[in-house]
PDB file of C-alpha atoms in Angstrom:
ATOM      1  CA  MET S  90       0.974  20.862 -14.811  1.00 51.00           C
ATOM      2  CA  VAL S  91      -0.925  21.721 -11.610  1.00 50.00           C
ATOM      3  CA  LYS S  92      -4.254  21.404 -13.427  1.00 55.00           C
ATOM      4  CA  LYS S  93      -3.264  17.976 -14.722  1.00 58.00           C
ATOM      5  CA  GLN S  94      -2.298  16.787 -11.238  1.00 57.00           C
ATOM      6  CA  TRP S  95      -5.540  18.144  -9.777  1.00 60.00           C
ATOM      7  CA  GLU S  96      -7.557  16.305 -12.423  1.00 65.00           C
ATOM      8  CA  TRP S  97      -5.755  13.094 -11.486  1.00 58.00           C
ATOM      9  CA  VAL S  98      -6.516  13.634  -7.779  1.00 62.00           C
ATOM     10  CA  LYS S  99     -10.234  14.136  -8.528  1.00 65.00           C
ATOM     11  CA  CYS S 100     -10.337  11.022 -10.720  1.00 68.00           C
ATOM     12  CA  PHE S 101      -8.413   9.044  -8.095  1.00 61.00           C
ATOM     13  CA  PHE S 102     -10.919   9.883  -5.351  1.00 64.00           C
ATOM     14  CA  ALA S 103     -13.903   9.433  -7.661  1.00 66.00           C
ATOM     15  CA  GLU S 104     -12.732   5.979  -8.707  1.00 64.00           C
ATOM     16  CA  ASN S 105     -11.562   4.708  -5.344  1.00 59.00           C
ATOM     17  CA  PHE S 106     -13.813   6.387  -2.808  1.00 62.00           C
ATOM     18  CA  SER S 107     -17.052   7.839  -4.136  1.00 63.00           C
ATOM     19  CA  LYS S 108     -17.703   4.820  -6.364  1.00 66.00           C
ATOM     20  CA  ASN S 109     -19.375   2.036  -4.342  1.00 69.00           C
ATOM     21  CA  TRP S 110     -18.052   3.724  -1.220  1.00 71.00           C
ATOM     22  CA  CYS S 111     -20.151   1.663   1.225  1.00 76.00           C
ATOM     23  CA  SER S 112     -20.814  -1.498  -0.792  1.00 80.00           C
ATOM     24  CA  PHE S 113     -20.185  -4.838   0.934  1.00 84.00           C
ATOM     25  CA  SER S 114     -20.574  -6.960  -2.199  1.00 85.00           C
ATOM     26  CA  GLY S 115     -18.037  -7.830  -4.854  1.00 87.00           C
ATOM     27  CA  ARG S 116     -14.244  -8.059  -4.853  1.00 89.00           C
ATOM     28  CA  ILE S 117     -11.311  -5.661  -4.966  1.00 87.00           C
ATOM     29  CA  THR S 118      -7.709  -6.477  -5.890  1.00 87.00           C
ATOM     30  CA  ARG S 119      -4.588  -5.642  -3.883  1.00 87.00           C
ATOM     31  CA  ARG S 120      -4.058  -2.512  -5.980  1.00 85.00           C
ATOM     32  CA  GLU S 121      -7.617  -1.314  -5.392  1.00 85.00           C
ATOM     33  CA  TYR S 122      -7.258  -2.145  -1.689  1.00 88.00           C
ATOM     34  CA  ILE S 123      -4.133   0.016  -1.389  1.00 86.00           C
ATOM     35  CA  GLN S 124      -5.692   2.866  -3.372  1.00 82.00           C
ATOM     36  CA  ARG S 125      -8.893   2.881  -1.319  1.00 84.00           C
ATOM     37  CA  ASN S 126      -6.965   2.808   1.948  1.00 85.00           C
ATOM     38  CA  ILE S 127      -4.865   5.755   0.807  1.00 83.00           C
ATOM     39  CA  CYS S 128      -8.061   7.709   0.058  1.00 81.00           C
ATOM     40  CA  PHE S 129      -9.474   6.694   3.427  1.00 83.00           C
ATOM     41  CA  LEU S 130      -6.349   7.819   5.320  1.00 83.00           C
ATOM     42  CA  ILE S 131      -6.286  11.209   3.579  1.00 82.00           C
ATOM     43  CA  LEU S 132      -9.979  11.894   4.202  1.00 82.00           C
ATOM     44  CA  THR S 133      -9.709  10.718   7.823  1.00 84.00           C
ATOM     45  CA  ALA S 134      -6.780  13.069   8.408  1.00 83.00           C
ATOM     46  CA  LEU S 135      -8.737  15.971   6.912  1.00 84.00           C
ATOM     47  CA  VAL S 136     -11.814  15.218   9.046  1.00 83.00           C
ATOM     48  CA  VAL S 137      -9.707  15.002  12.218  1.00 82.00           C
ATOM     49  CA  LEU S 138      -7.965  18.304  11.442  1.00 84.00           C
ATOM     50  CA  ILE S 139     -11.267  20.083  10.740  1.00 82.00           C
ATOM     51  CA  PHE S 140     -12.850  18.623  13.875  1.00 80.00           C
ATOM     52  CA  ALA S 141      -9.883  19.597  16.077  1.00 79.00           C
ATOM     53  CA  GLY S 142      -9.892  23.117  14.640  1.00 77.00           C
ATOM     54  CA  LEU S 143     -13.609  23.622  15.243  1.00 75.00           C
ATOM     55  CA  ILE S 144     -13.349  22.179  18.758  1.00 74.00           C
ATOM     56  CA  ASN S 145     -10.633  24.705  19.616  1.00 75.00           C
ATOM     57  CA  LEU S 146     -12.666  27.485  18.029  1.00 72.00           C
ATOM     58  CA  LEU S 147     -16.053  26.665  19.569  1.00 67.00           C
ATOM     59  CA  GLY S 148     -15.003  24.746  22.663  1.00 61.00           C
ATOM     60  CA  GLU S 149     -15.041  27.796  24.903  1.00 60.00           C
ATOM     61  CA  ILE S 150     -18.457  28.853  23.627  1.00 59.00           C
ATOM     62  CA  GLY S 151     -20.180  25.558  24.481  1.00 60.00           C
ATOM     63  CA  GLY S 152     -23.955  25.414  24.348  1.00 64.00           C
ATOM     64  CA  PRO S 153     -26.152  23.682  21.750  1.00 71.00           C
ATOM     65  CA  ILE S 154     -23.902  24.598  18.807  1.00 71.00           C
ATOM     66  CA  PHE S 155     -20.993  22.713  20.316  1.00 70.00           C
ATOM     67  CA  GLY S 156     -23.250  19.739  21.082  1.00 73.00           C
ATOM     68  CA  LEU S 157     -24.549  19.642  17.507  1.00 77.00           C
ATOM     69  CA  LEU S 158     -20.980  19.803  16.231  1.00 76.00           C
ATOM     70  CA  VAL S 159     -19.994  16.763  18.302  1.00 77.00           C
ATOM     71  CA  VAL S 160     -23.060  14.819  17.109  1.00 81.00           C
ATOM     72  CA  PHE S 161     -22.333  15.751  13.482  1.00 82.00           C
ATOM     73  CA  PHE S 162     -18.739  14.593  13.587  1.00 82.00           C
ATOM     74  CA  ALA S 163     -19.716  11.432  15.462  1.00 83.00           C
ATOM     75  CA  ALA S 164     -22.028  10.644  12.517  1.00 85.00           C
ATOM     76  CA  VAL S 165     -19.192  11.400  10.072  1.00 84.00           C
ATOM     77  CA  PHE S 166     -16.792   9.085  11.903  1.00 85.00           C
ATOM     78  CA  LEU S 167     -19.447   6.356  11.976  1.00 87.00           C
ATOM     79  CA  MET S 168     -19.906   6.722   8.223  1.00 86.00           C
ATOM     80  CA  MET S 169     -16.142   6.497   7.662  1.00 85.00           C
ATOM     81  CA  LEU S 170     -16.015   3.395   9.841  1.00 87.00           C
ATOM     82  CA  ILE S 171     -18.609   1.809   7.554  1.00 87.00           C
ATOM     83  CA  VAL S 172     -16.477   2.784   4.550  1.00 86.00           C
ATOM     84  CA  TYR S 173     -13.427   1.155   6.155  1.00 88.00           C
ATOM     85  CA  PHE S 174     -15.342  -2.062   6.855  1.00 90.00           C
ATOM     86  CA  SER S 175     -16.610  -2.159   3.257  1.00 89.00           C
ATOM     87  CA  ILE S 176     -13.018  -1.954   1.954  1.00 88.00           C
ATOM     88  CA  GLU S 177     -11.883  -4.746   4.273  1.00 91.00           C
ATOM     89  CA  VAL S 178     -14.832  -7.011   3.513  1.00 92.00           C
ATOM     90  CA  ARG S 179     -14.511  -6.713  -0.273  1.00 91.00           C
ATOM     91  CA  ARG S 180     -10.792  -7.503  -0.071  1.00 92.00           C
ATOM     92  CA  MET S 181     -11.648 -10.565   2.023  1.00 92.00           C
ATOM     93  CA  HIS S 182     -14.134 -11.582  -0.642  1.00 92.00           C
ATOM     94  CA  ASP S 183     -11.304 -11.437  -3.189  1.00 91.00           C
ATOM     95  CA  LEU S 184      -9.491 -14.070  -1.114  1.00 90.00           C
ATOM     96  CA  GLY S 185     -12.633 -16.174  -0.891  1.00 90.00           C
ATOM     97  CA  TRP S 186     -13.204 -15.314   2.780  1.00 91.00           C
ATOM     98  CA  SER S 187     -16.484 -14.391   4.384  1.00 90.00           C
ATOM     99  CA  GLY S 188     -16.780 -10.804   5.613  1.00 87.00           C
ATOM    100  CA  VAL S 189     -17.333 -12.224   9.117  1.00 89.00           C
ATOM    101  CA  VAL S 190     -13.564 -12.753   9.296  1.00 89.00           C
ATOM    102  CA  ILE S 191     -13.267  -9.017   9.966  1.00 89.00           C
ATOM    103  CA  LEU S 192     -14.347  -9.729  13.561  1.00 89.00           C
ATOM    104  CA  LEU S 193     -11.023 -11.521  14.121  1.00 88.00           C
ATOM    105  CA  ASN S 194      -9.276  -8.142  13.897  1.00 85.00           C
ATOM    106  CA  VAL S 195      -9.940  -7.684  17.614  1.00 84.00           C
ATOM    107  CA  ILE S 196      -7.452 -10.508  18.356  1.00 85.00           C
ATOM    108  CA  PRO S 197      -3.791  -9.391  18.667  1.00 80.00           C
ATOM    109  CA  ILE S 198      -1.309 -11.061  16.279  1.00 78.00           C
ATOM    110  CA  VAL S 199      -4.241 -12.508  14.324  1.00 85.00           C
ATOM    111  CA  ASN S 200      -5.139  -8.987  13.168  1.00 84.00           C
ATOM    112  CA  ALA S 201      -1.547  -8.450  12.013  1.00 80.00           C
ATOM    113  CA  TYR S 202      -1.691 -11.673   9.988  1.00 84.00           C
ATOM    114  CA  ILE S 203      -5.004 -10.640   8.416  1.00 86.00           C
ATOM    115  CA  PHE S 204      -3.622  -7.210   7.484  1.00 84.00           C
ATOM    116  CA  ILE S 205      -0.533  -8.712   5.811  1.00 82.00           C
ATOM    117  CA  LYS S 206      -2.690 -11.293   4.041  1.00 84.00           C
ATOM    118  CA  LEU S 207      -5.064  -8.642   2.702  1.00 86.00           C
ATOM    119  CA  LEU S 208      -2.189  -6.415   1.612  1.00 82.00           C
ATOM    120  CA  CYS S 209       0.011  -9.011  -0.038  1.00 79.00           C
ATOM    121  CA  SER S 210      -1.942 -12.077  -1.176  1.00 81.00           C
ATOM    122  CA  ARG S 211      -3.494 -12.463  -4.603  1.00 82.00           C
ATOM    123  CA  GLY S 212      -7.204 -13.182  -4.678  1.00 85.00           C
ATOM    124  CA  THR S 213      -8.673 -16.512  -5.722  1.00 84.00           C
ATOM    125  CA  ARG S 214      -7.948 -17.348  -9.350  1.00 82.00           C
ATOM    126  CA  GLY S 215     -11.029 -17.189 -11.477  1.00 82.00           C
ATOM    127  CA  ASN S 216     -14.519 -16.332 -10.299  1.00 86.00           C
ATOM    128  CA  ASN S 217     -15.675 -17.149  -6.786  1.00 88.00           C
ATOM    129  CA  LYS S 218     -19.042 -16.821  -5.063  1.00 89.00           C
ATOM    130  CA  TYR S 219     -18.370 -13.131  -4.393  1.00 88.00           C
ATOM    131  CA  GLY S 220     -17.649 -12.018  -7.944  1.00 87.00           C
ATOM    132  CA  GLU S 221     -15.339 -12.091 -10.943  1.00 86.00           C
ATOM    133  CA  ASP S 222     -11.559 -12.230 -10.865  1.00 85.00           C
ATOM    134  CA  LYS S 223     -10.350  -8.831 -12.074  1.00 78.00           C
ATOM    135  CA  LEU S 224      -6.794  -9.980 -12.802  1.00 77.00           C
ATOM    136  CA  TYR S 225      -5.768 -11.758 -15.953  1.00 62.00           C
ATOM    137  CA  TYR S 226      -5.118 -15.446 -15.306  1.00 55.00           C
ATOM    138  CA  GLU S 227      -2.762 -17.444 -17.484  1.00 45.00           C
ATOM    139  CA  GLU S 228      -2.720 -21.250 -17.131  1.00 39.00           C
ATOM    140  CA  THR S 229       1.076 -21.588 -17.030  1.00 38.00           C
ATOM    141  CA  VAL S 230       3.222 -22.254 -13.973  1.00 34.00           C
ATOM    142  CA  SER S 231       5.870 -19.909 -15.362  1.00 40.00           C
ATOM    143  CA  ARG S 232       3.685 -16.864 -14.747  1.00 46.00           C
ATOM    144  CA  LEU S 233       5.015 -14.551 -12.029  1.00 46.00           C
ATOM    145  CA  GLU S 234       1.729 -14.699 -10.115  1.00 48.00           C
ATOM    146  CA  GLU S 235       2.155 -18.457  -9.593  1.00 49.00           C
ATOM    147  CA  ILE S 236       5.056 -17.739  -7.236  1.00 55.00           C
ATOM    148  CA  SER S 237       4.333 -16.635  -3.678  1.00 59.00           C
ATOM    149  CA  ILE S 238       5.526 -13.262  -2.398  1.00 56.00           C
ATOM    150  CA  CYS S 239       8.023 -14.923  -0.051  1.00 62.00           C
ATOM    151  CA  ALA S 240       9.442 -17.093  -2.854  1.00 65.00           C
ATOM    152  CA  ARG S 241       9.712 -14.145  -5.235  1.00 62.00           C
ATOM    153  CA  PHE S 242      11.437 -11.959  -2.670  1.00 60.00           C
ATOM    154  CA  LYS S 243      13.786 -14.814  -1.705  1.00 64.00           C
ATOM    155  CA  ARG S 244      14.756 -15.234  -5.349  1.00 64.00           C
ATOM    156  CA  TYR S 245      15.183 -11.495  -5.679  1.00 59.00           C
ATOM    157  CA  MET S 246      17.395 -11.301  -2.558  1.00 60.00           C
ATOM    158  CA  LYS S 247      19.516 -14.114  -3.922  1.00 59.00           C
ATOM    159  CA  ASN S 248      19.937 -12.822  -7.456  1.00 58.00           C
ATOM    160  CA  ASP S 249      19.273  -9.103  -7.820  1.00 59.00           C
ATOM    161  CA  PHE S 250      19.302  -7.408  -4.409  1.00 61.00           C
ATOM    162  CA  VAL S 251      22.834  -5.997  -4.397  1.00 60.00           C
ATOM    163  CA  LYS S 252      22.661  -5.018  -8.077  1.00 62.00           C
ATOM    164  CA  GLU S 253      19.372  -3.144  -7.625  1.00 68.00           C
ATOM    165  CA  VAL S 254      20.020  -1.523  -4.249  1.00 70.00           C
ATOM    166  CA  PHE S 255      23.198   0.134  -5.428  1.00 69.00           C
ATOM    167  CA  SER S 256      21.740   1.193  -8.753  1.00 77.00           C
ATOM    168  CA  HIS S 257      19.121   3.813  -9.551  1.00 84.00           C
ATOM    169  CA  HIS S 258      19.032   2.943 -13.228  1.00 86.00           C
ATOM    170  CA  GLY S 259      16.322   1.063 -15.062  1.00 87.00           C
ATOM    171  CA  ARG S 260      12.571   0.682 -14.553  1.00 89.00           C
ATOM    172  CA  LEU S 261      10.093  -1.169 -12.328  1.00 87.00           C
ATOM    173  CA  SER S 262       6.479  -1.846 -13.281  1.00 87.00           C
ATOM    174  CA  ARG S 263       3.785  -1.204 -10.669  1.00 86.00           C
ATOM    175  CA  CYS S 264       3.582  -4.971 -10.153  1.00 83.00           C
ATOM    176  CA  GLU S 265       7.344  -5.273  -9.504  1.00 82.00           C
ATOM    177  CA  TYR S 266       7.208  -2.169  -7.306  1.00 86.00           C
ATOM    178  CA  PHE S 267       4.444  -3.752  -5.240  1.00 84.00           C
ATOM    179  CA  TYR S 268       6.380  -6.987  -4.706  1.00 80.00           C
ATOM    180  CA  ARG S 269       9.582  -5.174  -3.784  1.00 82.00           C
ATOM    181  CA  PHE S 270       7.694  -2.896  -1.394  1.00 84.00           C
ATOM    182  CA  SER S 271       5.774  -5.814   0.191  1.00 80.00           C
ATOM    183  CA  GLY S 272       8.886  -7.919   0.668  1.00 79.00           C
ATOM    184  CA  LEU S 273      10.816  -5.052   2.224  1.00 82.00           C
ATOM    185  CA  PHE S 274       7.865  -4.222   4.489  1.00 82.00           C
ATOM    186  CA  LEU S 275       7.531  -7.833   5.657  1.00 81.00           C
ATOM    187  CA  ILE S 276      11.235  -8.156   6.426  1.00 81.00           C
ATOM    188  CA  TYR S 277      11.179  -4.897   8.407  1.00 84.00           C
ATOM    189  CA  VAL S 278       8.091  -5.981  10.380  1.00 82.00           C
ATOM    190  CA  ILE S 279       9.540  -9.425  11.150  1.00 83.00           C
ATOM    191  CA  ILE S 280      12.878  -8.039  12.348  1.00 84.00           C
ATOM    192  CA  CYS S 281      11.226  -5.302  14.441  1.00 82.00           C
ATOM    193  CA  THR S 282       8.886  -7.893  15.988  1.00 82.00           C
ATOM    194  CA  CYS S 283      11.861 -10.075  16.958  1.00 81.00           C
ATOM    195  CA  ILE S 284      13.563  -7.044  18.514  1.00 78.00           C
ATOM    196  CA  GLN S 285      10.403  -6.172  20.460  1.00 75.00           C
ATOM    197  CA  ILE S 286      10.303  -9.721  21.806  1.00 78.00           C
ATOM    198  CA  ALA S 287      13.929  -9.287  22.843  1.00 73.00           C
ATOM    199  CA  PHE S 288      12.897  -6.126  24.751  1.00 71.00           C
ATOM    200  CA  ILE S 289      10.442  -8.196  26.762  1.00 72.00           C
ATOM    201  CA  LEU S 290      12.918 -10.984  27.496  1.00 71.00           C
ATOM    202  CA  ILE S 291      15.763  -8.706  28.651  1.00 65.00           C
ATOM    203  CA  PRO S 292      15.866  -8.669  32.482  1.00 65.00           C
ATOM    204  CA  ASN S 293      15.887  -5.412  34.445  1.00 62.00           C
ATOM    205  CA  GLY S 294      19.151  -3.765  35.429  1.00 53.00           C
ATOM    206  CA  ALA S 295      22.017  -1.690  34.092  1.00 51.00           C
ATOM    207  CA  ILE S 296      22.827  -4.269  31.420  1.00 57.00           C
ATOM    208  CA  ALA S 297      19.203  -4.190  30.306  1.00 59.00           C
ATOM    209  CA  ILE S 298      19.345  -0.415  29.784  1.00 63.00           C
ATOM    210  CA  GLN S 299      22.460  -0.775  27.632  1.00 69.00           C
ATOM    211  CA  SER S 300      20.912  -3.651  25.683  1.00 68.00           C
ATOM    212  CA  ILE S 301      17.700  -1.730  25.027  1.00 69.00           C
ATOM    213  CA  ALA S 302      19.692   1.312  23.885  1.00 74.00           C
ATOM    214  CA  LEU S 303      21.632  -0.928  21.488  1.00 76.00           C
ATOM    215  CA  LEU S 304      18.439  -2.504  20.132  1.00 76.00           C
ATOM    216  CA  ASN S 305      16.955   0.970  19.582  1.00 78.00           C
ATOM    217  CA  LYS S 306      20.008   1.872  17.530  1.00 82.00           C
ATOM    218  CA  VAL S 307      19.565  -1.327  15.531  1.00 82.00           C
ATOM    219  CA  ILE S 308      15.917  -0.430  14.789  1.00 82.00           C
ATOM    220  CA  ASN S 309      16.880   3.108  13.739  1.00 85.00           C
ATOM    221  CA  GLY S 310      19.685   1.801  11.550  1.00 86.00           C
ATOM    222  CA  LEU S 311      17.377  -0.767   9.995  1.00 86.00           C
ATOM    223  CA  PHE S 312      14.792   1.916   9.249  1.00 88.00           C
ATOM    224  CA  ILE S 313      17.382   4.108   7.507  1.00 89.00           C
ATOM    225  CA  LEU S 314      18.559   1.121   5.459  1.00 87.00           C
ATOM    226  CA  CYS S 315      14.984   0.284   4.450  1.00 87.00           C
ATOM    227  CA  VAL S 316      14.377   3.899   3.389  1.00 89.00           C
ATOM    228  CA  PHE S 317      17.518   3.780   1.251  1.00 88.00           C
ATOM    229  CA  VAL S 318      16.432   0.504  -0.363  1.00 88.00           C
ATOM    230  CA  PHE S 319      12.893   1.799  -0.885  1.00 89.00           C
ATOM    231  CA  LEU S 320      14.178   4.944  -2.612  1.00 91.00           C
ATOM    232  CA  SER S 321      16.098   2.813  -5.101  1.00 90.00           C
ATOM    233  CA  TYR S 322      12.841   1.042  -5.968  1.00 90.00           C
ATOM    234  CA  ASP S 323      10.871   4.271  -6.048  1.00 92.00           C
ATOM    235  CA  ILE S 324      13.286   6.006  -8.392  1.00 93.00           C
ATOM    236  CA  LYS S 325      13.010   3.120 -10.853  1.00 92.00           C
ATOM    237  CA  ARG S 326       9.193   3.247 -10.568  1.00 92.00           C
ATOM    238  CA  ASN S 327       9.356   6.925 -11.543  1.00 93.00           C
ATOM    239  CA  HIS S 328      11.580   5.986 -14.464  1.00 93.00           C
ATOM    240  CA  ASP S 329       8.941   3.498 -15.611  1.00 92.00           C
ATOM    241  CA  ARG S 330       6.507   6.391 -16.001  1.00 89.00           C
ATOM    242  CA  GLY S 331       9.096   8.569 -17.726  1.00 90.00           C
ATOM    243  CA  ASN S 332       9.698  10.774 -14.672  1.00 91.00           C
ATOM    244  CA  SER S 333      12.952  11.884 -13.095  1.00 91.00           C
ATOM    245  CA  GLY S 334      14.094  10.126  -9.923  1.00 90.00           C
ATOM    246  CA  TRP S 335      13.902  13.468  -8.107  1.00 91.00           C
ATOM    247  CA  TYR S 336      10.131  12.946  -7.860  1.00 91.00           C
ATOM    248  CA  SER S 337      10.908  10.427  -5.109  1.00 92.00           C
ATOM    249  CA  LEU S 338      11.529  13.338  -2.722  1.00 92.00           C
ATOM    250  CA  LEU S 339       7.752  13.834  -2.611  1.00 91.00           C
ATOM    251  CA  ILE S 340       7.582  10.825  -0.291  1.00 90.00           C
ATOM    252  CA  PHE S 341       8.933  13.022   2.508  1.00 91.00           C
ATOM    253  CA  ILE S 342       6.097  15.603   2.336  1.00 89.00           C
ATOM    254  CA  PRO S 343       3.157  14.838   4.688  1.00 85.00           C
ATOM    255  CA  VAL S 344      -0.211  14.202   2.971  1.00 79.00           C
ATOM    256  CA  ILE S 345       1.460  14.636  -0.428  1.00 84.00           C
ATOM    257  CA  ASP S 346       3.265  11.365   0.281  1.00 85.00           C
ATOM    258  CA  LEU S 347      -0.035   9.452   0.383  1.00 82.00           C
ATOM    259  CA  LEU S 348      -1.190  10.858  -2.952  1.00 81.00           C
ATOM    260  CA  TYR S 349       2.249  10.180  -4.372  1.00 88.00           C
ATOM    261  CA  LEU S 350       2.161   6.533  -3.262  1.00 86.00           C
ATOM    262  CA  GLY S 351      -1.313   6.278  -4.754  1.00 82.00           C
ATOM    263  CA  LYS S 352       0.117   7.254  -8.133  1.00 83.00           C
ATOM    264  CA  GLN S 353       3.098   4.928  -7.790  1.00 86.00           C
ATOM    265  CA  PHE S 354       0.904   1.922  -7.076  1.00 85.00           C
ATOM    266  CA  SER S 355      -1.944   2.723  -9.452  1.00 82.00           C
ATOM    267  CA  LEU S 356      -0.557   4.259 -12.658  1.00 82.00           C
ATOM    268  CA  ALA S 357       0.852   1.982 -15.339  1.00 83.00           C
ATOM    269  CA  GLY S 358       4.249   2.797 -16.786  1.00 86.00           C
ATOM    270  CA  ASP S 359       5.153   3.665 -20.363  1.00 88.00           C
ATOM    271  CA  ARG S 360       4.198   0.771 -22.625  1.00 85.00           C
ATOM    272  CA  GLU S 361       7.206   1.342 -24.847  1.00 87.00           C
ATOM    273  CA  ALA S 362      10.898   1.923 -24.210  1.00 89.00           C
ATOM    274  CA  ASN S 363      11.752   5.351 -22.817  1.00 90.00           C
ATOM    275  CA  LYS S 364      15.018   7.111 -22.003  1.00 91.00           C
ATOM    276  CA  TYR S 365      15.377   5.077 -18.800  1.00 90.00           C
ATOM    277  CA  GLY S 366      15.128   1.633 -20.382  1.00 88.00           C
ATOM    278  CA  ASP S 367      12.925  -0.943 -22.064  1.00 88.00           C
ATOM    279  CA  ALA S 368       9.314  -1.582 -21.039  1.00 85.00           C
ATOM    280  CA  THR S 369       8.995  -4.020 -18.132  1.00 82.00           C
ATOM    281  CA  THR S 370       5.553  -5.331 -19.128  1.00 80.00           C
ATOM    282  CA  VAL S 371       4.760  -8.009 -21.695  1.00 76.00           C
ATOM    283  CA  LEU S 372       1.809  -7.786 -24.086  1.00 75.00           C
ATOM    284  CA  THR S 373      -0.026 -11.090 -24.676  1.00 72.00           C
ATOM    285  CA  GLU S 374      -1.887 -12.132 -27.809  1.00 71.00           C
ATOM    286  CA  ASP S 375      -5.104 -11.325 -25.949  1.00 69.00           C
ATOM    287  CA  GLY S 376      -4.051  -7.706 -25.578  1.00 68.00           C
ATOM    288  CA  VAL S 377      -3.356  -7.996 -21.828  1.00 70.00           C
ATOM    289  CA  TYR S 378      -0.172  -6.695 -20.210  1.00 73.00           C
ATOM    290  CA  LEU S 379       1.611  -9.169 -17.921  1.00 73.00           C
ATOM    291  CA  ASN S 380       3.870  -8.106 -15.050  1.00 74.00           C
ATOM    292  CA  ASP S 381       1.721  -5.003 -14.719  1.00 75.00           C
ATOM    293  CA  ASP S 382      -1.377  -5.172 -12.510  1.00 74.00           C
ATOM    294  CA  PHE S 383      -1.613  -6.775  -9.088  1.00 75.00           C
TER     295      PHE S 383
END
């Protein structure tokens, strides 16, 4: 079991990091964008930990060794910055944007919009000047991809929210998992942003202190609710791969949680019915699975 998981980790990093790790040409889908960012976060955390440990160990010694260490890690961080830019640029290419748009990330609010757009929006349908469309495109308006994220989540909130939140039964494909996760994330960000604006508008004084304390409780309560909702989605995603819902507890283990999310977003579920329910994907005549990739 451990050997199997280790093999998956090596393949995951080989596919999403070492392959074309600093290329600025081509396109990557939302799934590839998420996977590459997970790899980047894990490697960044490891580099920071190693650097901090060596600084504490050699900091008192000083001298040329310490100076060389600082120069070495500065070069490593510069290389990782290039890797990060390559991920962002290729995702922008998938949307048909020029890589120059990355410069707008220095503008507050605009950078938040760009991040949400890169995370949630499907790339241009069909080939564009930056490369081929990696997702299957079906020329029917009934296809799930023809509906925006906001429209899909609105329909979901209207029809299935209560039924799904209070049930841990059934399955979710990685595509459905992505849309549920994105919608929940957007709602949480929007509400927290409105609350932060309220913080700014509340005048100073005793009433302000009470109001801020109340708003903090609202944010904490909202976070707990979102975690509860997310776990219901995550359990069903585990079911789709034939795993027990108890695997969802891995989300609470630092570092492991990033690898775990990588698997949840990247691995396809069982193509046939399993003990948790029927398959959630649909096989076309062309041999392509719908409601699967994103």
